[in-house]
Coordinates of C-alpha atoms in Angstrom, one line a residue:
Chain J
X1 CA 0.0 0.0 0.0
X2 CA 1.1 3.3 -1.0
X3 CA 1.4 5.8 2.3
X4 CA -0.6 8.3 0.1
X5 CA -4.1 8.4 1.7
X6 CA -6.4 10.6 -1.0
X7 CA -9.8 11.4 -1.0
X8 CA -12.1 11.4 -3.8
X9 CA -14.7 14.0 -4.5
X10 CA -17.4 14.0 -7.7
X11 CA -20.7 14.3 -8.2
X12 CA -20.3 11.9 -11.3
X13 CA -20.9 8.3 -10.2
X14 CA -19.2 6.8 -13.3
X15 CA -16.0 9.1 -12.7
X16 CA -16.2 8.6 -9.4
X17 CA -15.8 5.0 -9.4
X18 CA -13.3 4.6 -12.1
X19 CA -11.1 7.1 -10.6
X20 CA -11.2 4.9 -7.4
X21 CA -11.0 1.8 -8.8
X22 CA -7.5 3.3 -10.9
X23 CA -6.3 4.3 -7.6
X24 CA -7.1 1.3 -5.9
X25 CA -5.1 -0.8 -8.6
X26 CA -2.0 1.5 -8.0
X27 CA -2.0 1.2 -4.3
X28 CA -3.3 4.0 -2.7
X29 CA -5.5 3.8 -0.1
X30 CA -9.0 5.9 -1.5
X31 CA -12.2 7.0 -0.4
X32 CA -14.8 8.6 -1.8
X33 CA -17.2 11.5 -1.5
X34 CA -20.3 12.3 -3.9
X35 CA -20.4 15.8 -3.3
X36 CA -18.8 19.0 -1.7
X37 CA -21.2 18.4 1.6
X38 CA -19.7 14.7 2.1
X39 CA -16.5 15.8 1.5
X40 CA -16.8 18.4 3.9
X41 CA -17.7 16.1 6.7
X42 CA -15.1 13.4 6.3
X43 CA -12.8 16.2 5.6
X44 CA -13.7 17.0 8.9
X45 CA -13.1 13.6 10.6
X46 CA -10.4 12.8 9.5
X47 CA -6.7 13.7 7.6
X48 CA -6.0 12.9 4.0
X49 CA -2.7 13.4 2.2
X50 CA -4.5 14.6 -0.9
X51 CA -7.6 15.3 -2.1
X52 CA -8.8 14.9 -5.7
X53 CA -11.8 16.9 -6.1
X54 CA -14.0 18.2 -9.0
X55 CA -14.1 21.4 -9.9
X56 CA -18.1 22.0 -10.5
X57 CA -20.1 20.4 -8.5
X58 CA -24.2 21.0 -7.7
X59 CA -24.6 22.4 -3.8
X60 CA -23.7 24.8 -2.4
X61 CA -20.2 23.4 -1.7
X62 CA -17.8 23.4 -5.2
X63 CA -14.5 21.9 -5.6
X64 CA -12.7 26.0 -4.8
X65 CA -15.1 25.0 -1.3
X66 CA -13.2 22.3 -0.9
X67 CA -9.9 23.5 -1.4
X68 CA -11.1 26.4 1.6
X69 CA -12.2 23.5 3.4
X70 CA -9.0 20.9 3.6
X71 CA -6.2 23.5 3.6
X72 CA -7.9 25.4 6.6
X73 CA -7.9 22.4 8.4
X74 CA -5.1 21.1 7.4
X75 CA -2.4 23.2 6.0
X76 CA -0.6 19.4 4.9
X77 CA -3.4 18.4 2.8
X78 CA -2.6 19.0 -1.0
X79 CA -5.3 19.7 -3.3
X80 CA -5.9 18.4 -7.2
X81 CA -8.8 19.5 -9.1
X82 CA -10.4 18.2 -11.6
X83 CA -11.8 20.3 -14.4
X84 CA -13.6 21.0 -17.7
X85 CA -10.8 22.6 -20.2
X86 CA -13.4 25.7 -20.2
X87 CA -12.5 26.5 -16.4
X88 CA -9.0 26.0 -17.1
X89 CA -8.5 30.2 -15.6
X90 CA -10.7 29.0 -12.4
X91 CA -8.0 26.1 -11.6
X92 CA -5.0 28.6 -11.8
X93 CA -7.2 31.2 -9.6
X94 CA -7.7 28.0 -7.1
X95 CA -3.9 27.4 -7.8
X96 CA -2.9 30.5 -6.0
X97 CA -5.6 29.6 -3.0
X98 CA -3.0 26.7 -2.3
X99 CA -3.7 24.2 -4.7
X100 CA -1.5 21.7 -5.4
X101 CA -2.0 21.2 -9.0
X102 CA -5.1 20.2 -11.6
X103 CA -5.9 17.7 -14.3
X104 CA -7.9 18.4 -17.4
X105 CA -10.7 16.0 -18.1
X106 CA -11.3 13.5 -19.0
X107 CA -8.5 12.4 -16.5
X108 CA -5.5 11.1 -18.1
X109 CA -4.5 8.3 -15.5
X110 CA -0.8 8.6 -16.8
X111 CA -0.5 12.2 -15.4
X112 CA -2.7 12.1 -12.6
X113 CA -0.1 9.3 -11.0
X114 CA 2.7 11.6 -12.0
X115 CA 1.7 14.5 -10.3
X116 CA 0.5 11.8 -7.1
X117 CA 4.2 10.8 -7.6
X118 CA 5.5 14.4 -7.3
X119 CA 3.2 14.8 -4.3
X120 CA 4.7 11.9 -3.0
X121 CA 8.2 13.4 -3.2
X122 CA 7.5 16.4 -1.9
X123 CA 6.2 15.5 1.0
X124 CA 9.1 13.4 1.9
X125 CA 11.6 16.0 1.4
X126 CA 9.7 18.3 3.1
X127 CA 9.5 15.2 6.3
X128 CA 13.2 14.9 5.8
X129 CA 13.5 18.6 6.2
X130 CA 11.1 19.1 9.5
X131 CA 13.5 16.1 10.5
X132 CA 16.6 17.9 10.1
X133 CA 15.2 20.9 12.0
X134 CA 14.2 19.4 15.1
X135 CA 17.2 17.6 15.4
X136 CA 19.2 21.2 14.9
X137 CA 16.7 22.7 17.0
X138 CA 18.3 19.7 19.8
X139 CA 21.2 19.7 18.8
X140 CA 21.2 23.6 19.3
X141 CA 19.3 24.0 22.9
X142 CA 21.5 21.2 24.6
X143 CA 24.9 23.5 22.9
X144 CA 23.2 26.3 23.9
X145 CA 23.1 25.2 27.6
X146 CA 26.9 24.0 27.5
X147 CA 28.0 26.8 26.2
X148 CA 25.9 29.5 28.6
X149 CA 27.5 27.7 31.7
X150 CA 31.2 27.9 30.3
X151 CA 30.5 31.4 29.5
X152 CA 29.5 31.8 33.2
X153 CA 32.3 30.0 34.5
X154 CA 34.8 31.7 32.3
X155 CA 33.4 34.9 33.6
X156 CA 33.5 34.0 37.2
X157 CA 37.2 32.7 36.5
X158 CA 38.1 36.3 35.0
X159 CA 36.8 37.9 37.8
X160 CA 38.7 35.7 40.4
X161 CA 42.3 36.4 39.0
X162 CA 41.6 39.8 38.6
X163 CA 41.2 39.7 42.4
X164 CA 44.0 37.4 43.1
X165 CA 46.2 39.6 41.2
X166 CA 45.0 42.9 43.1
X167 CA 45.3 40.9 45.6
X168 CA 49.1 39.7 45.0
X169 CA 50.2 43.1 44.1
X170 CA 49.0 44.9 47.0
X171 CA 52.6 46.3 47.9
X172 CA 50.8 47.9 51.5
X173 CA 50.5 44.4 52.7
X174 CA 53.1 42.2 53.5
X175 CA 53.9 39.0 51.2
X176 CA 53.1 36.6 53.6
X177 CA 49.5 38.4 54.3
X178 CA 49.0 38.8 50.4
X179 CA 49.7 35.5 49.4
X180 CA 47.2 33.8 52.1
X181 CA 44.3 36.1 50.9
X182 CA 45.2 35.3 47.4
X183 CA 45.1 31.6 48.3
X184 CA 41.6 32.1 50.7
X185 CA 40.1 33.9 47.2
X186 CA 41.2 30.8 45.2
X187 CA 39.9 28.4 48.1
X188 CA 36.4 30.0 46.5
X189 CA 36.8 28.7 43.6
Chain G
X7 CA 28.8 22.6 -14.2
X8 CA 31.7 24.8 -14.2
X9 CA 34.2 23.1 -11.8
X10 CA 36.8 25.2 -9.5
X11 CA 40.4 24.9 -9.7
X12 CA 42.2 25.4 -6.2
X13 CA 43.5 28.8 -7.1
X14 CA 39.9 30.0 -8.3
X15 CA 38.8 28.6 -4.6
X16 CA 41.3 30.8 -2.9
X17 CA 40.4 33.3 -5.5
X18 CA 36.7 33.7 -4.9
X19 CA 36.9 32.9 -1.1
X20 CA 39.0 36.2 -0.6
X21 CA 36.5 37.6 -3.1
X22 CA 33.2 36.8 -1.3
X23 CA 35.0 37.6 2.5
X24 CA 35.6 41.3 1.0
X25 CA 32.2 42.1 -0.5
X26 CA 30.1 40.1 2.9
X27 CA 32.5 39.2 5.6
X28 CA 31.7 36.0 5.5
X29 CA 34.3 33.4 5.8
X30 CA 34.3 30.3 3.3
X31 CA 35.7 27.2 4.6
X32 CA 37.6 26.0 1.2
X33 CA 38.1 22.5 1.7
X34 CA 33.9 23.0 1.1
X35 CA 34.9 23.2 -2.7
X36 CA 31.0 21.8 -3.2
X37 CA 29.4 24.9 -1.5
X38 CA 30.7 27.2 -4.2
X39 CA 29.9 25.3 -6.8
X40 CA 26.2 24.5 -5.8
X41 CA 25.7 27.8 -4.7
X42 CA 27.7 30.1 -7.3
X43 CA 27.1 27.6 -10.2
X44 CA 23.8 28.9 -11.2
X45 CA 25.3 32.5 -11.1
X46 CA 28.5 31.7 -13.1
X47 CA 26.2 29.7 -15.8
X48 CA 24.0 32.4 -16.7
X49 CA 26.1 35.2 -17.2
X50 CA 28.1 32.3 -19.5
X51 CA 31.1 32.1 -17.6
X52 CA 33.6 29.7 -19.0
X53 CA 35.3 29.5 -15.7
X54 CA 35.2 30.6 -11.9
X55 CA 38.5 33.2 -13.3
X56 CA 36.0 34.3 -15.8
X57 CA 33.5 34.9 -13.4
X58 CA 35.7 36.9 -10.9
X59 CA 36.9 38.9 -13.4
X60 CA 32.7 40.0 -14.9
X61 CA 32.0 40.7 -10.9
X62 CA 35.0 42.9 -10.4
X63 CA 34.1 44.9 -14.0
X64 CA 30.4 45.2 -13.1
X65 CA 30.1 49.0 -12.0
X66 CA 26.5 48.0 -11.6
X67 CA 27.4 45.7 -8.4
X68 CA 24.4 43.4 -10.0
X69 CA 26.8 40.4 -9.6
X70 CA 28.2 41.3 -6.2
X71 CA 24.3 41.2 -5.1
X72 CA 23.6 37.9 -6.6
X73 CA 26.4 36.1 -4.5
X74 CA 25.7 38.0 -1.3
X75 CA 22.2 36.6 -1.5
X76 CA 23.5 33.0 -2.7
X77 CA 26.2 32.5 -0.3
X78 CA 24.3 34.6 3.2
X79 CA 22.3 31.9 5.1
X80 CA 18.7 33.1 5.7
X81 CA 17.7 30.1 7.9
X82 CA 15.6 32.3 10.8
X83 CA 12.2 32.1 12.9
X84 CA 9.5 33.9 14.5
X85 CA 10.8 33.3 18.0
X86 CA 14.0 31.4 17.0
X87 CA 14.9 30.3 21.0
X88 CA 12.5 31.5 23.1
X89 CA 14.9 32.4 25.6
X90 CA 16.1 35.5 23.8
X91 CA 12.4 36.8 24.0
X92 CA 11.2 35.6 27.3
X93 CA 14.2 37.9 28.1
X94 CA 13.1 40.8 26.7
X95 CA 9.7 41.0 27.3
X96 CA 10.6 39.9 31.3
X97 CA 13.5 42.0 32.4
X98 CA 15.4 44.0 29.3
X99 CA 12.2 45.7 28.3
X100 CA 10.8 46.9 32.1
X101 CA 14.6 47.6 33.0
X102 CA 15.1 50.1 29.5
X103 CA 11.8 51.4 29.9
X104 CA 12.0 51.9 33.3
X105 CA 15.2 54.1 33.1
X106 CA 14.0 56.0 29.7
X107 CA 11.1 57.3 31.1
X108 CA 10.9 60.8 31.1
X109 CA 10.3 62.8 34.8
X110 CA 7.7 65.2 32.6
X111 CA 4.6 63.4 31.9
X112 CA 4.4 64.8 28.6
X113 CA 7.4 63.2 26.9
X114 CA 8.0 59.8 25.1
X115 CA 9.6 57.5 26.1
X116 CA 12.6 56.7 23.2
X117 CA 13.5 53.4 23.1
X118 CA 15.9 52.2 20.3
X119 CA 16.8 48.5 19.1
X120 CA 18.6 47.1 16.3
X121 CA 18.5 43.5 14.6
X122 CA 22.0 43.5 13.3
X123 CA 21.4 40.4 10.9
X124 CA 17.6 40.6 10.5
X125 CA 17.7 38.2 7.4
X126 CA 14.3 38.1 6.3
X127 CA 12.5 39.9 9.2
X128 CA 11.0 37.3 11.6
X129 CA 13.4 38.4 14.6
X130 CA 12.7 41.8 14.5
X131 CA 8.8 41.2 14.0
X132 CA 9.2 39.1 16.9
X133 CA 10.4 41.9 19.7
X134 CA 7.4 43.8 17.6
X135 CA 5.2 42.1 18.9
X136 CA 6.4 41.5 21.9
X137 CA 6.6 45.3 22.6
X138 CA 2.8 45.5 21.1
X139 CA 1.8 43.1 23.7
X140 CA 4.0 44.0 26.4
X141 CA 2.9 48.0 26.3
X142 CA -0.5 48.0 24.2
X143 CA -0.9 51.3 23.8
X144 CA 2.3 52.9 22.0
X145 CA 1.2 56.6 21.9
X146 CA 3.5 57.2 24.8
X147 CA 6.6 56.0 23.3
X148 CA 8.9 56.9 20.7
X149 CA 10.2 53.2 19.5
X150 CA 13.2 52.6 16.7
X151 CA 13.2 49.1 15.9
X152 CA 15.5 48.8 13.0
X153 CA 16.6 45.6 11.2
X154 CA 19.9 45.4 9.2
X155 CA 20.8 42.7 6.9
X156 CA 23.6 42.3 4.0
X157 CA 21.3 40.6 1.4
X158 CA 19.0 42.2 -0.4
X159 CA 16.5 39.8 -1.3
X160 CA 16.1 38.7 2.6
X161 CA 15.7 42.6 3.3
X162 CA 13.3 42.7 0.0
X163 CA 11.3 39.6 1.8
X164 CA 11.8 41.6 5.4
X165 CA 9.9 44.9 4.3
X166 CA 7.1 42.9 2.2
X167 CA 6.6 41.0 5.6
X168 CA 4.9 38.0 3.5
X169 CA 5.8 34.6 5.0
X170 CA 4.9 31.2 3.4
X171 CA 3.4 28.3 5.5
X172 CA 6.5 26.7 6.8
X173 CA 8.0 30.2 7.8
X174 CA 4.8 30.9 9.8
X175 CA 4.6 26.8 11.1
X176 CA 8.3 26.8 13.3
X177 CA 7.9 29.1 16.6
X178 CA 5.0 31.3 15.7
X179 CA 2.2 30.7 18.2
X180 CA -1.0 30.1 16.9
X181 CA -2.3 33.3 18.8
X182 CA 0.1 35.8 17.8
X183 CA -0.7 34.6 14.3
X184 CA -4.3 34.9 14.7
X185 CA -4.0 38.7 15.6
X186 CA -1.1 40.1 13.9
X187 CA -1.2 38.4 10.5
X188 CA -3.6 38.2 7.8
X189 CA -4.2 35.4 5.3
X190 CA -2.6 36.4 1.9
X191 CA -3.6 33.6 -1.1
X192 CA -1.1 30.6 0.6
X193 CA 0.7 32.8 2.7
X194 CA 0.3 35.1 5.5
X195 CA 1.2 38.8 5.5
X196 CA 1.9 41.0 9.0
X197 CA -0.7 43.3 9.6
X198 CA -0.4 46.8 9.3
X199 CA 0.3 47.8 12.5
X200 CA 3.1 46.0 13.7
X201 CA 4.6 46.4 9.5
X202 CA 4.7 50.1 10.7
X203 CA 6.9 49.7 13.7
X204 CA 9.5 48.4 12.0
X205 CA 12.4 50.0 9.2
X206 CA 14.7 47.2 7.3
X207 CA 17.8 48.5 5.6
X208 CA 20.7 46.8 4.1
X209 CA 24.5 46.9 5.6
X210 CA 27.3 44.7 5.4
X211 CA 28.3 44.6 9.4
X212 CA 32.2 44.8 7.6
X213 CA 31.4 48.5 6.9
X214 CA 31.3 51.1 9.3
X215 CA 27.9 51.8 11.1
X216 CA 28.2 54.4 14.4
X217 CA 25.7 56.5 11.7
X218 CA 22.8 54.7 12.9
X219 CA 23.3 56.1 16.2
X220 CA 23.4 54.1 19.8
X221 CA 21.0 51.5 20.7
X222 CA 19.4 50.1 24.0
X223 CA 19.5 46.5 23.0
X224 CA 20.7 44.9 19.8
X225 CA 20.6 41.4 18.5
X226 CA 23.4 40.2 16.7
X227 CA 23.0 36.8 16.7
X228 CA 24.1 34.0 14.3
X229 CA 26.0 36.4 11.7
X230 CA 29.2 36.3 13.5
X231 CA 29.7 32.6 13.2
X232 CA 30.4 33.4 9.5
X233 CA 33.7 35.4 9.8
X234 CA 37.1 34.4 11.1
X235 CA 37.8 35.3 15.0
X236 CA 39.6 38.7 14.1
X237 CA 36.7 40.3 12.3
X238 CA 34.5 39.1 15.3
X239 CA 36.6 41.1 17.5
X240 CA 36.7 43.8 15.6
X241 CA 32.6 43.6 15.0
X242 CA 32.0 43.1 18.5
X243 CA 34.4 46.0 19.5
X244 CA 32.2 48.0 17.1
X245 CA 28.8 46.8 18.8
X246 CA 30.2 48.1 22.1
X247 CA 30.3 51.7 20.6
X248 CA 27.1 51.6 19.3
X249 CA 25.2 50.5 22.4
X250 CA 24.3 52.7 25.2
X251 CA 26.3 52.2 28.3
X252 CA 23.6 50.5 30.1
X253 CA 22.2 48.9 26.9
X254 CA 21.9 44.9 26.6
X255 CA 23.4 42.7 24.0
X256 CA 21.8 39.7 22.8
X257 CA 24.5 37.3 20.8
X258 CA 23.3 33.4 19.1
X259 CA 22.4 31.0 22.0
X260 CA 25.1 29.0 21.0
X261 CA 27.6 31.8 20.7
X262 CA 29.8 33.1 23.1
X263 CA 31.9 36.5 23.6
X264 CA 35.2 35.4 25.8
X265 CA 38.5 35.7 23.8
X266 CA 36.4 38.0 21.6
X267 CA 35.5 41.6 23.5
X268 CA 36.4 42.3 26.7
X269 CA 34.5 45.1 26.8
X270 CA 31.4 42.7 27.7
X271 CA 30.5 41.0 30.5
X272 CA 27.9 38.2 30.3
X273 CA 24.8 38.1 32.8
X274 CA 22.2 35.0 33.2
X275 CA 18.8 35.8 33.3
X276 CA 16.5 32.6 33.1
X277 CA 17.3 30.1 30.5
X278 CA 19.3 33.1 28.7
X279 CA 22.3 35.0 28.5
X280 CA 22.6 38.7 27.9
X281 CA 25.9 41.2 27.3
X282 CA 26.4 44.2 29.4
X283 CA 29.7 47.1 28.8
X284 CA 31.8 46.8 32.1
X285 CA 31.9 50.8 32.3

């Protein structure tokens, strides 16, 4: 199985269940939803990776709907629409909402796993990436802690010898007298 | 690709430390390439010689531009540590505030701080808001917050104030975004208010800077990691001047100031370490 989990939204029942049963066959693990108001509800229950949705769909809740929809509740959800060639200049308005990509119809299958594919890539360099933050974001707060001590204790050190060496060059005390004080300041230490 | 030749390495790395400061480890032959490659290739340089030669003859200082923003490191965060900014809002900000406060009741209160590699702007954003939240109403104080940076494109990006959704994911609490930034197509956008509080220019920390006058507290943290130890003493020498006697300093958590300025002492507040001048 594929770790791709997509949802599938279309008011078309033929559509609808040959896009599934495509995805099925490839691996990915698919559900569907016959309108914007379905989608909206499972959107709500649960997290998919992707969603593939229509573009025009009867109800008050269109596939631009359910672009609003996933990416507000879950900025990680990418979004593919489907759509008539006619509404090509409504898929690049939904583009700049946050959509992933979008497919012409009638769905070439060829392209739709490409751009699943490039999905798929994405989000595991983007993973890798998050990955390579936290453990700099570690690898920086346990530094950061080291180094913030030493920096103390190099300051407290500093400020010792300078007193030792007031101390040892106090020429209105005796050697003997400036040499135990100098000694009872290190004794701090 | 273009490969480098040993010399050209030595060539360019001198190159790039006089233009940024920045310090190029050259047995890193890789990070020029990747980085400069693209560069080189479109302005159909036969060779990293060729290319040194078209950025010295360019009057325009296009080229210089380019490889400052190719080579400068813009990796930065709303809130990067929240030490630093627990700090601030808890003890540097009552202490300045406290001291700057004019006797006459009709006088501002002038407070002044400087984000001395502000990359793209989310620091100094940051202490914005802080200072928004922290004091609420403004109208009694005169506030400088002014972010430096030697890249262009970050300080292009700074100004705009328009962050994508994994700038805005790392550190920014889900509050803060709420009510200072608007939804802008796929990204967000600061809101107008704290946009205003806020000036971004560029400056190579290299070239003299006592023009921008002294500060109460400046951030300078993560830059000088980039240069060699003598240029960090001479930068942090610098920093001394510009800040006010009893001004803070606030260096890269994993950073540290002995062996580089004596003129600073380090004080633990917290989880955090700030820099005070030992007058």
């Amino acid at each position: 199985m594929k770790n791709l989990s997509i949802l599938v939204v279309d008011d078309d029942p033929v559509i609808r269940r040959l896009i599934q049963q495509r995805l099925e066959k490839a691996n990915y693990p698919v559900e569907v939803a016959k309108d914007g108001t379905e989608a909206s509800d499972l959107l709500n229950s649960k997290y998919y990776d992707v969603v593939l949705t229509d573009l025009m769909m009867p109800g008050g809740i269109g596939g631009i709907e359910v672009l609003e929809i996933a990416k507000a509740l879950h900025s990680n959800t990418e979004v593919v629409l489907i759509t008539a060639h006619s509404s090509v200049d409504t898929a690049v308005e939904a583009m700049k909402k946050g959509a992933a990509d979008y497919l012409e119809k009638p769905v070439n299958f060829d392209e739709l796993f490409l751009k699943l594919d490039k999905i798929a890539n994405l989000k595991t360099i983007l993973r890798n990436a998050q990955d390579l933050q936290q453990a700099m974001d570690t690898t920086e707060n346990v530094a950061s802690q080291t180094i913030q001590d030493l920096e103390m204790r190099v300051a407290r050190l500093d400020e010792l010898l300078d007193a030792v060496e007031t101390s040892l060059t106090n020429t209105d005390e005796d050697e003997d007298v400036r040499i135990a004080k100098a000694l009872a300041l290190l004794a701090k230490r | 690709m273009i490969k480098i030749t040993p010399s050209e390495l030595n060539l360019i790395a001198q190159y790039i430390h006089e233009i940024s400061g920045i310090y190029l480890d050259q047995s890193k032959s890789y990070l020029f390439e990747t980085r400069l490659g693209a560069i080189a290739e479109r302005l159909g340089c036969k060779s990293y010689q060729d290319f040194y030669n078209k950025a010295k003859r360019d009057l325009t200082r296009n080229i210089e531009r380019q490889i400052i923003d190719a080579i400068s490191t813009n990796e930065t965060l709303f809130f990067r540590d929240k030490g630093p900014f627990e700090l601030l809002q808890h003890k540097l900000l009552p202490e300045i505030i406290d001291r700057r406060t004019p006797k006459a009741p009709n006088l501002k209160t002038n407070i002044r701080i400087w984000s001395a590699a502000a990359s793209t702007g989310q620091e100094l954003y940051s202490i914005a808001i802080i200072i928004k939240e922290l004091l609420r109403d403004l109208s009694r104080y005169a506030i400088t917050l002014l972010g430096t940076d030697i890249s262009d494109s970050a300080i292009s990006q700074a100004s705009y104030g328009k962050y994508n959704k994994f700038e805005i994911e790392r550190g920014l609490d889900q509050r803060y975004l709420q009510r200072y930034f608007s939804l802008f197509g796929d990204s967000w956008k600061i809101k107008d208010e704290i946009r205003a509080m806020v000036n971004f220019r560029k400056l190579n920390l290299m070239a003299p800077f006592t023009s921008l006058g002294k500060f109460d507290i400046i951030f300078c943290r993560n830059v000088a990691i980039y240069f060699t130890l003598e240029d960090r003493k001479k930068l942090f020498n610098r920093i001394a001047d510009s800040l006010a006697d009893d001004g803070f300093l606030i260096i890269g958590s994993t950073e540290s100031l002995s062996g580089v300025c004596p003129r600073f002492v380090p004080k633990r507040h917290l989880r955090a370490i700030f820099y005070q001048k030992n007058n």
